[in-house]
XYZ file of C-alpha atoms in Angstrom:
486
model
C 110.222 128.416 70.454
C 108.163 127.770 73.607
C 104.993 127.387 71.537
C 106.788 124.911 69.259
C 107.822 122.817 72.260
C 104.281 122.775 73.621
C 102.971 121.802 70.201
C 105.568 119.015 69.992
C 104.549 117.594 73.366
C 100.853 117.861 72.499
C 101.484 116.158 69.159
C 103.300 113.268 70.858
C 100.473 112.729 73.348
C 97.903 113.118 70.583
C 99.677 110.553 68.409
C 99.684 108.050 71.273
C 95.941 108.293 71.866
C 95.284 108.399 68.126
C 97.144 105.098 67.717
C 94.990 103.540 70.437
C 91.839 104.887 68.785
C 92.947 103.546 65.411
C 93.534 100.099 66.913
C 90.000 99.907 68.324
C 88.570 101.350 65.115
C 90.329 98.693 63.025
C 89.020 95.984 65.347
C 85.445 97.273 65.058
C 85.671 97.480 61.278
C 87.156 93.984 61.001
C 84.505 92.394 63.186
C 81.641 94.251 61.476
C 82.720 93.663 57.870
C 84.477 90.339 58.219
C 83.027 87.119 56.875
C 81.826 84.191 58.978
C 85.374 82.923 59.575
C 86.566 86.337 60.753
C 83.658 86.471 63.213
C 84.318 82.858 64.204
C 87.855 83.948 65.140
C 86.279 85.623 68.174
C 85.571 82.104 69.507
C 88.243 80.046 67.763
C 91.307 82.235 67.215
C 92.643 80.011 64.451
C 89.496 80.067 62.288
C 90.483 82.978 60.051
C 93.944 81.541 59.410
C 92.607 78.045 58.723
C 90.138 79.412 56.148
C 93.034 81.095 54.248
C 95.185 77.925 54.484
C 97.642 79.368 56.995
C 97.493 76.169 59.015
C 100.640 76.710 61.094
C 99.344 80.057 62.335
C 95.960 78.479 62.995
C 97.585 75.820 65.186
C 99.697 78.407 67.033
C 96.706 80.634 67.799
C 94.614 77.632 68.841
C 97.313 76.421 71.223
C 97.671 79.954 72.598
C 93.911 80.173 73.190
C 93.873 76.794 74.942
C 96.838 77.882 77.077
C 95.028 81.061 78.195
C 91.883 79.082 79.054
C 93.920 76.497 80.988
C 95.798 79.290 82.798
C 92.490 80.888 83.763
C 90.894 77.693 85.055
C 93.909 76.066 86.682
C 95.707 79.104 88.105
C 93.964 82.478 87.929
C 90.644 81.324 89.370
C 92.408 80.267 92.568
C 93.331 83.882 93.322
C 91.278 86.401 91.309
C 87.944 85.663 93.080
C 89.655 86.570 96.364
C 91.157 89.802 94.991
C 88.339 91.942 96.404
C 89.047 90.895 99.996
C 92.663 89.668 99.694
C 91.649 86.628 101.690
C 89.410 85.887 104.661
C 90.840 82.689 106.178
C 93.701 83.227 108.652
C 96.435 80.716 109.327
C 95.557 78.390 112.205
C 96.833 75.128 113.568
C 94.262 72.338 113.523
C 94.724 69.052 115.360
C 94.495 66.112 112.957
C 92.872 63.123 114.672
C 94.212 60.697 112.053
C 97.891 61.678 112.297
C 97.637 62.898 115.903
C 99.594 65.996 114.852
C 98.782 69.663 114.415
C 98.466 70.756 110.799
C 97.859 74.146 109.250
C 94.448 74.820 107.817
C 93.808 75.810 104.201
C 94.555 79.490 104.855
C 94.746 82.501 102.556
C 97.979 84.367 101.809
C 97.099 87.994 101.047
C 100.365 88.740 99.272
C 100.091 85.703 97.005
C 96.502 86.632 96.181
C 97.563 90.189 95.305
C 100.618 89.178 93.270
C 99.059 86.296 91.331
C 95.852 88.230 90.689
C 97.930 91.073 89.256
C 99.863 88.602 87.105
C 96.571 87.140 85.899
C 95.272 90.600 84.981
C 98.411 91.264 82.929
C 98.084 87.908 81.139
C 94.407 88.574 80.393
C 95.087 92.093 79.138
C 97.796 90.759 76.832
C 95.484 87.973 75.654
C 92.715 90.481 74.860
C 95.091 92.609 72.770
C 96.290 89.501 70.896
C 92.665 88.391 70.428
C 91.677 91.758 68.939
C 94.785 91.880 66.739
C 94.047 88.342 65.561
C 90.593 89.394 64.278
C 92.121 92.402 62.494
C 94.713 90.139 60.826
C 92.025 87.643 59.811
C 90.066 90.455 58.126
C 93.189 91.630 56.276
C 93.679 88.108 54.948
C 90.053 88.181 53.755
C 90.711 91.478 51.949
C 93.828 90.062 50.285
C 91.899 86.993 49.132
C 89.026 89.097 47.760
C 91.495 91.313 45.899
C 93.205 88.264 44.413
C 96.534 89.138 46.013
C 99.162 86.728 47.309
C 98.795 85.527 50.916
C 102.122 84.784 52.550
C 102.986 81.310 53.712
C 104.254 80.774 57.243
C 107.814 80.572 55.934
C 107.415 83.894 54.116
C 106.021 85.502 57.278
C 109.034 84.290 59.266
C 111.344 85.701 56.615
C 109.582 89.086 56.835
C 110.419 89.267 60.539
C 114.091 89.033 59.584
C 113.831 91.613 56.822
C 111.251 94.438 56.729
C 109.804 93.658 60.202
C 113.142 93.057 61.911
C 112.490 95.929 64.323
C 109.575 93.945 65.779
C 111.836 90.930 66.288
C 114.428 93.033 68.086
C 111.864 94.730 70.330
C 110.038 91.566 71.415
C 112.391 90.530 74.239
C 112.934 94.081 75.585
C 109.167 94.653 75.695
C 108.649 91.371 77.557
C 111.399 92.383 79.965
C 109.783 95.756 80.595
C 106.400 94.138 81.286
C 107.771 91.444 83.619
C 110.502 93.339 85.444
C 109.161 96.911 85.367
C 105.413 97.129 84.748
C 104.351 94.328 87.106
C 106.526 95.529 90.059
C 105.241 99.107 89.591
C 101.635 97.920 89.532
C 102.277 95.765 92.608
C 103.773 98.793 94.355
C 100.658 100.812 93.503
C 98.307 98.109 94.795
C 100.187 97.673 98.089
C 99.912 101.427 98.698
C 96.130 100.970 99.016
C 96.360 98.205 101.641
C 97.314 97.943 105.321
C 100.308 95.670 104.624
C 102.659 96.276 107.566
C 104.274 94.489 110.514
C 100.891 93.886 112.176
C 99.457 92.413 108.964
C 102.301 90.210 107.754
C 101.477 87.186 105.566
C 101.217 84.286 105.887
C 100.394 84.417 109.605
C 98.163 87.495 109.204
C 95.987 88.902 106.449
C 95.976 92.424 105.034
C 93.181 94.112 103.153
C 92.256 97.191 101.129
C 92.178 100.523 102.949
C 91.609 102.979 100.095
C 93.483 106.282 100.263
C 94.193 106.162 104.005
C 97.959 105.770 103.517
C 98.098 108.822 101.258
C 95.966 110.786 103.734
C 98.497 109.926 106.445
C 101.346 110.936 104.165
C 99.769 114.289 103.344
C 98.484 115.177 106.804
C 95.284 113.237 107.240
C 95.821 112.611 110.937
C 95.401 109.363 112.839
C 98.071 107.121 114.273
C 100.644 108.142 111.619
C 100.074 111.902 111.827
C 103.832 112.473 112.016
C 104.293 110.946 108.552
C 103.098 114.168 106.953
C 105.584 116.142 109.070
C 108.428 113.824 108.086
C 107.348 113.628 104.460
C 107.537 117.396 103.899
C 111.033 117.590 105.364
C 112.377 114.502 103.633
C 110.917 115.602 100.297
C 112.428 119.074 100.684
C 115.871 117.684 101.472
C 115.578 115.193 98.591
C 114.995 117.985 96.074
C 117.693 120.232 97.591
C 120.162 117.342 97.572
C 119.321 116.349 93.984
C 119.804 119.926 92.773
C 123.154 120.564 94.495
C 124.483 117.039 93.953
C 123.771 117.321 90.228
C 124.925 120.834 89.445
C 127.951 121.009 91.775
C 129.486 117.913 90.211
C 128.435 118.989 86.714
C 129.926 122.487 86.955
C 132.920 121.195 88.922
C 133.636 118.586 86.260
C 133.478 121.213 83.495
C 135.784 123.627 85.341
C 138.236 120.849 86.160
C 138.226 119.694 82.538
C 138.870 123.243 81.308
C 141.698 123.569 83.815
C 143.344 120.311 82.745
C 142.946 121.181 79.051
C 144.462 124.621 79.526
C 147.811 125.232 77.823
C 149.124 126.735 81.075
C 148.597 123.511 83.055
C 151.717 121.420 83.492
C 151.610 117.617 83.416
C 147.909 117.432 82.488
C 148.074 113.691 81.790
C 149.361 112.997 85.283
C 146.604 115.034 86.929
C 143.966 113.465 84.723
C 145.244 109.989 85.598
C 145.086 110.753 89.329
C 141.459 111.809 89.042
C 140.603 108.743 86.969
C 142.113 106.499 89.665
C 139.500 107.796 92.121
C 136.793 106.451 89.805
C 138.401 102.994 89.828
C 137.998 102.706 93.606
C 134.572 101.167 94.442
C 132.234 103.890 95.659
C 131.126 102.044 98.780
C 134.753 101.675 99.900
C 135.381 105.414 99.515
C 132.151 106.327 101.305
C 132.771 103.993 104.240
C 136.317 105.322 104.662
C 135.130 108.927 104.526
C 132.379 108.128 107.030
C 134.984 106.821 109.465
C 137.217 109.840 108.859
C 134.429 112.302 109.676
C 132.710 110.351 112.459
C 132.506 111.854 115.941
C 135.636 109.996 117.020
C 137.327 109.949 113.628
C 140.701 111.218 112.541
C 139.356 114.532 111.238
C 137.788 115.358 114.608
C 141.029 114.379 116.331
C 143.023 116.756 114.124
C 140.479 119.558 114.597
C 140.635 119.138 118.376
C 144.459 119.153 118.401
C 144.718 122.363 116.379
C 142.052 124.074 118.480
C 139.413 124.355 115.763
C 136.824 122.402 117.771
C 137.302 124.664 120.785
C 137.030 127.776 118.612
C 133.769 126.610 117.041
C 132.411 125.777 120.472
C 133.367 129.224 121.787
C 131.507 131.004 118.980
C 128.474 128.752 119.417
C 128.611 126.708 116.214
C 128.978 123.419 118.124
C 127.924 122.397 121.600
C 129.872 119.149 121.911
C 133.478 118.102 122.339
C 133.594 117.155 118.658
C 132.402 118.606 115.363
C 129.232 116.721 114.321
C 130.186 116.453 110.671
C 127.759 113.589 109.974
C 125.692 113.432 113.157
C 123.791 116.738 113.334
C 121.337 118.489 110.976
C 122.917 121.223 108.888
C 126.428 119.913 109.379
C 125.500 116.548 107.876
C 123.611 118.117 104.973
C 126.571 120.280 103.977
C 129.141 117.497 104.446
C 127.145 115.049 102.351
C 127.046 117.501 99.441
C 130.774 118.278 99.784
C 131.731 114.601 99.914
C 129.576 113.921 96.873
C 131.462 116.649 94.980
C 134.719 114.850 95.699
C 133.229 111.564 94.469
C 131.295 112.848 91.433
C 133.530 115.530 89.892
C 136.130 113.136 88.335
C 133.409 111.277 86.436
C 131.882 114.508 85.152
C 135.384 115.693 84.243
C 135.786 112.710 81.895
C 132.456 113.424 80.198
C 133.254 117.128 79.807
C 136.706 116.319 78.430
C 135.218 114.137 75.710
C 132.742 116.862 74.736
C 135.345 119.640 74.768
C 137.539 117.656 72.391
C 134.714 117.877 69.822
C 133.973 121.587 70.117
C 133.521 123.189 66.657
C 136.995 124.627 66.056
C 135.813 127.017 63.350
C 133.414 128.756 65.743
C 136.115 129.087 68.392
C 138.562 130.526 65.873
C 135.957 132.944 64.505
C 135.174 134.141 68.016
C 138.876 134.781 68.743
C 139.289 136.685 65.463
C 136.287 138.828 66.358
C 138.009 139.735 69.631
C 135.896 137.687 72.045
C 137.432 137.118 75.479
C 137.887 133.654 76.994
C 134.912 134.203 79.275
C 132.722 135.287 76.363
C 133.757 132.222 74.371
C 132.930 130.027 77.346
C 129.533 131.683 77.926
C 128.438 131.935 74.298
C 129.942 128.813 72.699
C 131.458 126.314 75.124
C 128.710 126.191 77.744
C 125.751 126.123 75.304
C 127.441 123.313 73.402
C 128.098 121.365 76.624
C 124.493 121.809 77.734
C 123.221 120.659 74.343
C 125.401 117.530 74.184
C 125.259 116.551 77.871
C 121.642 117.584 78.415
C 120.331 113.978 78.526
C 123.058 113.023 81.017
C 122.214 116.054 83.164
C 118.551 115.064 83.337
C 119.514 111.467 84.087
C 121.909 112.560 86.835
C 119.204 114.622 88.544
C 116.813 111.653 88.580
C 119.643 109.374 89.698
C 120.453 111.703 92.586
C 116.823 111.714 93.712
C 117.317 107.971 94.130
C 120.979 108.132 95.208
C 120.799 105.507 97.919
C 124.511 104.759 98.285
C 125.869 108.177 99.273
C 123.225 108.941 101.885
C 122.949 105.484 103.419
C 126.654 104.631 103.560
C 127.622 108.027 105.006
C 124.919 108.243 107.681
C 123.969 104.694 108.649
C 124.935 103.999 112.301
C 126.356 107.551 112.510
C 123.367 109.865 112.318
C 120.678 109.490 114.992
C 117.754 111.882 114.897
C 116.759 113.718 118.063
C 113.490 114.897 116.512
C 110.764 112.760 118.076
C 108.291 113.451 115.262
C 110.826 112.227 112.687
C 111.674 109.190 114.820
C 107.981 108.261 115.136
C 107.862 108.055 111.337
C 111.112 106.035 111.171
C 112.777 108.904 109.286
C 115.900 111.029 109.696
C 116.646 114.582 108.627
C 119.322 113.304 106.236
C 117.080 110.707 104.590
C 116.101 110.868 100.959
C 112.715 109.473 100.030
C 114.429 106.323 98.758
C 116.452 105.716 101.966
C 113.344 106.371 104.049
C 111.488 103.862 101.885
C 114.303 101.342 102.376
C 114.262 101.758 106.151
C 110.488 101.406 106.300
C 110.632 98.079 104.457
C 113.836 96.494 105.773
C 113.750 97.597 109.404
C 110.085 98.275 110.194
C 108.208 96.191 107.562
C 105.866 99.095 106.881
C 105.210 98.158 103.276
C 102.018 100.212 102.943
C 103.693 103.578 103.661
C 106.833 102.572 101.748
C 104.683 101.845 98.686
C 102.922 105.200 98.993
C 106.302 106.946 99.172
C 107.540 104.865 96.232
C 104.640 106.104 94.113
C 105.518 109.713 94.999
C 109.158 109.101 94.008
C 108.055 107.579 90.700
C 105.725 110.502 89.937
C 108.418 113.091 90.737
C 111.022 111.357 88.568
C 108.605 110.734 85.701
C 107.267 114.297 85.631
C 110.725 115.851 85.827
C 112.058 113.576 83.089
C 109.148 114.281 80.745
C 109.255 118.043 81.277
C 113.052 118.287 81.124
C 113.416 116.217 77.963
C 110.585 118.101 76.308
C 112.109 121.514 77.095
C 115.852 120.804 76.953
C 116.579 117.843 74.729
C 115.507 118.827 71.256
C 117.243 118.033 67.993
C 116.281 121.254 66.244
C 119.365 123.028 67.656
C 121.831 120.551 66.231
C 122.366 122.586 63.081
C 123.750 125.401 65.201
C 126.872 123.358 65.890
C 127.376 121.806 62.456
C-alpha cells in the first residue's frame, strides 16, 4: 500500500512535468514544420488565423498583441528597469522659483516599483504562453487545411466552449482569480522577504533595496542586530505545531465522543442537548472569545471566585502561582493550557455536527454483522466506526490542522492586551510565548512595520502548510478504500 501511494504521488508529479514538456515540444514542432504564415505568427499573432480565413480570431489576437506592446511601453518600462535597485532617487522637497513653493522631486517609490514590476512579469509570462499556444493553434489549422478537413468558424468555436469545452469556460474566471488574488500576493510576499523593507525603509519617504538571504539568516540564527529572531522563531514555531495538533485532535475526538453520546439510546432528550450545543455555534466567535478573555483575566470573575473559595491561596502555598491571582492567560504554561481548553469548548460543537452527519450514514449491514458475530461496542467503534469517520472526514481533518496553524482569532482575541511577555529575547523580536507564526507576523506588520521579517515568516508558514497538505492528502485521502464501505 505504501509503495502504491509513493507511485501515485510520483505519477502525479511526473504527469505535471510531462505536460509542460509536451507543450514546449508541440511549440517546437509547430514552429519548425509550420508554413510561412505559422512562422509569421511569431511576429503578427493573427497571421495564421487570417490565412485560414478566421478573421475574427485574427483581429482578437492582433488587438491582444497591440495591447501587450502598449502595456510594455506605456506602463511596464516605467518600473521594470528599476527592478534591480528598487529605486535610487529619494523623496526630497525642492523649492520652485516659479511658484515660490516647495514641491516634491520626481522620486522613486520602492514598493510601487516592486509591485508593478511583478505585475508586469506576470502579464509578460501570460503573454508568452498565449503567444506559444497561438503558434501551435496556427499549425493545427494548417494541418486541418492540408488534410482537407473542416475548419471551424468563429461561431462554431464559441459554441464548442458551451458544449465539449465547457470545462474551460467554467475554469477561466477561477484561474484568473487565483492568479490575481493568490499568485501575485504570494510572489510579492516572497520578493519582500529578500529586501530590507521595514520601519526605517518605509516608502515613499525612504527607499528599500535587495538584501539577499539576510532575513532568513536572521530567522535561522545568522546573528546581527536581529539575533533574537532565531530564538523567538524556534519557540513560536514549536508552540504553533503543538497548538495545531492539540487544537485539531481534541476538538475532533471530542466532537465524535459527544456525537456518540447524544446518539446513544440511553441519552434522554437528545434533541434538546443537541440544540443547546448548536446555539453556541450561532454566537459569533469573537464575542465568545472576548467574553471568555474577560472572565479569565487577572481581575476577572473566575479569579474572584477562585480567591473567595481559597483555591488561589492553595495554589500559591504549593508553589504553582506566585501572585495574588491565577495567571490563566498572562503567564507561560497557564496560558498555553487555557487556550487549548477554551478552544475545545468553542470547537467541539461544530465537530459534533459533522460527526453526527457521518454517523447517520454508517453502513448498517456492517454494524449488524459485527453485533451478530459478538463484537463489543468498543470493538465496533475501533474497527468500523472510527475507520469510517477517518475516511469520510479525512479532508476536513487535514483542513482543520492547516486552519489551526493559521488560527488568528483564538490566539489574538484571548491574549491581546492580557498577555505581556517577560522574556527580553522574545520582546526584542516583538514576539510572545503564546504567539502563533501568523499572530507574530500580524504584530510585526501592524505594530512594528517590519515587513521584511514578516514576509520571511509568511513564507515559512506557507511552506509548512503546503508540505503538510500535500503529504497528508497523499497518504490519507485516497479513493481506493471507498469500496470497503459500499
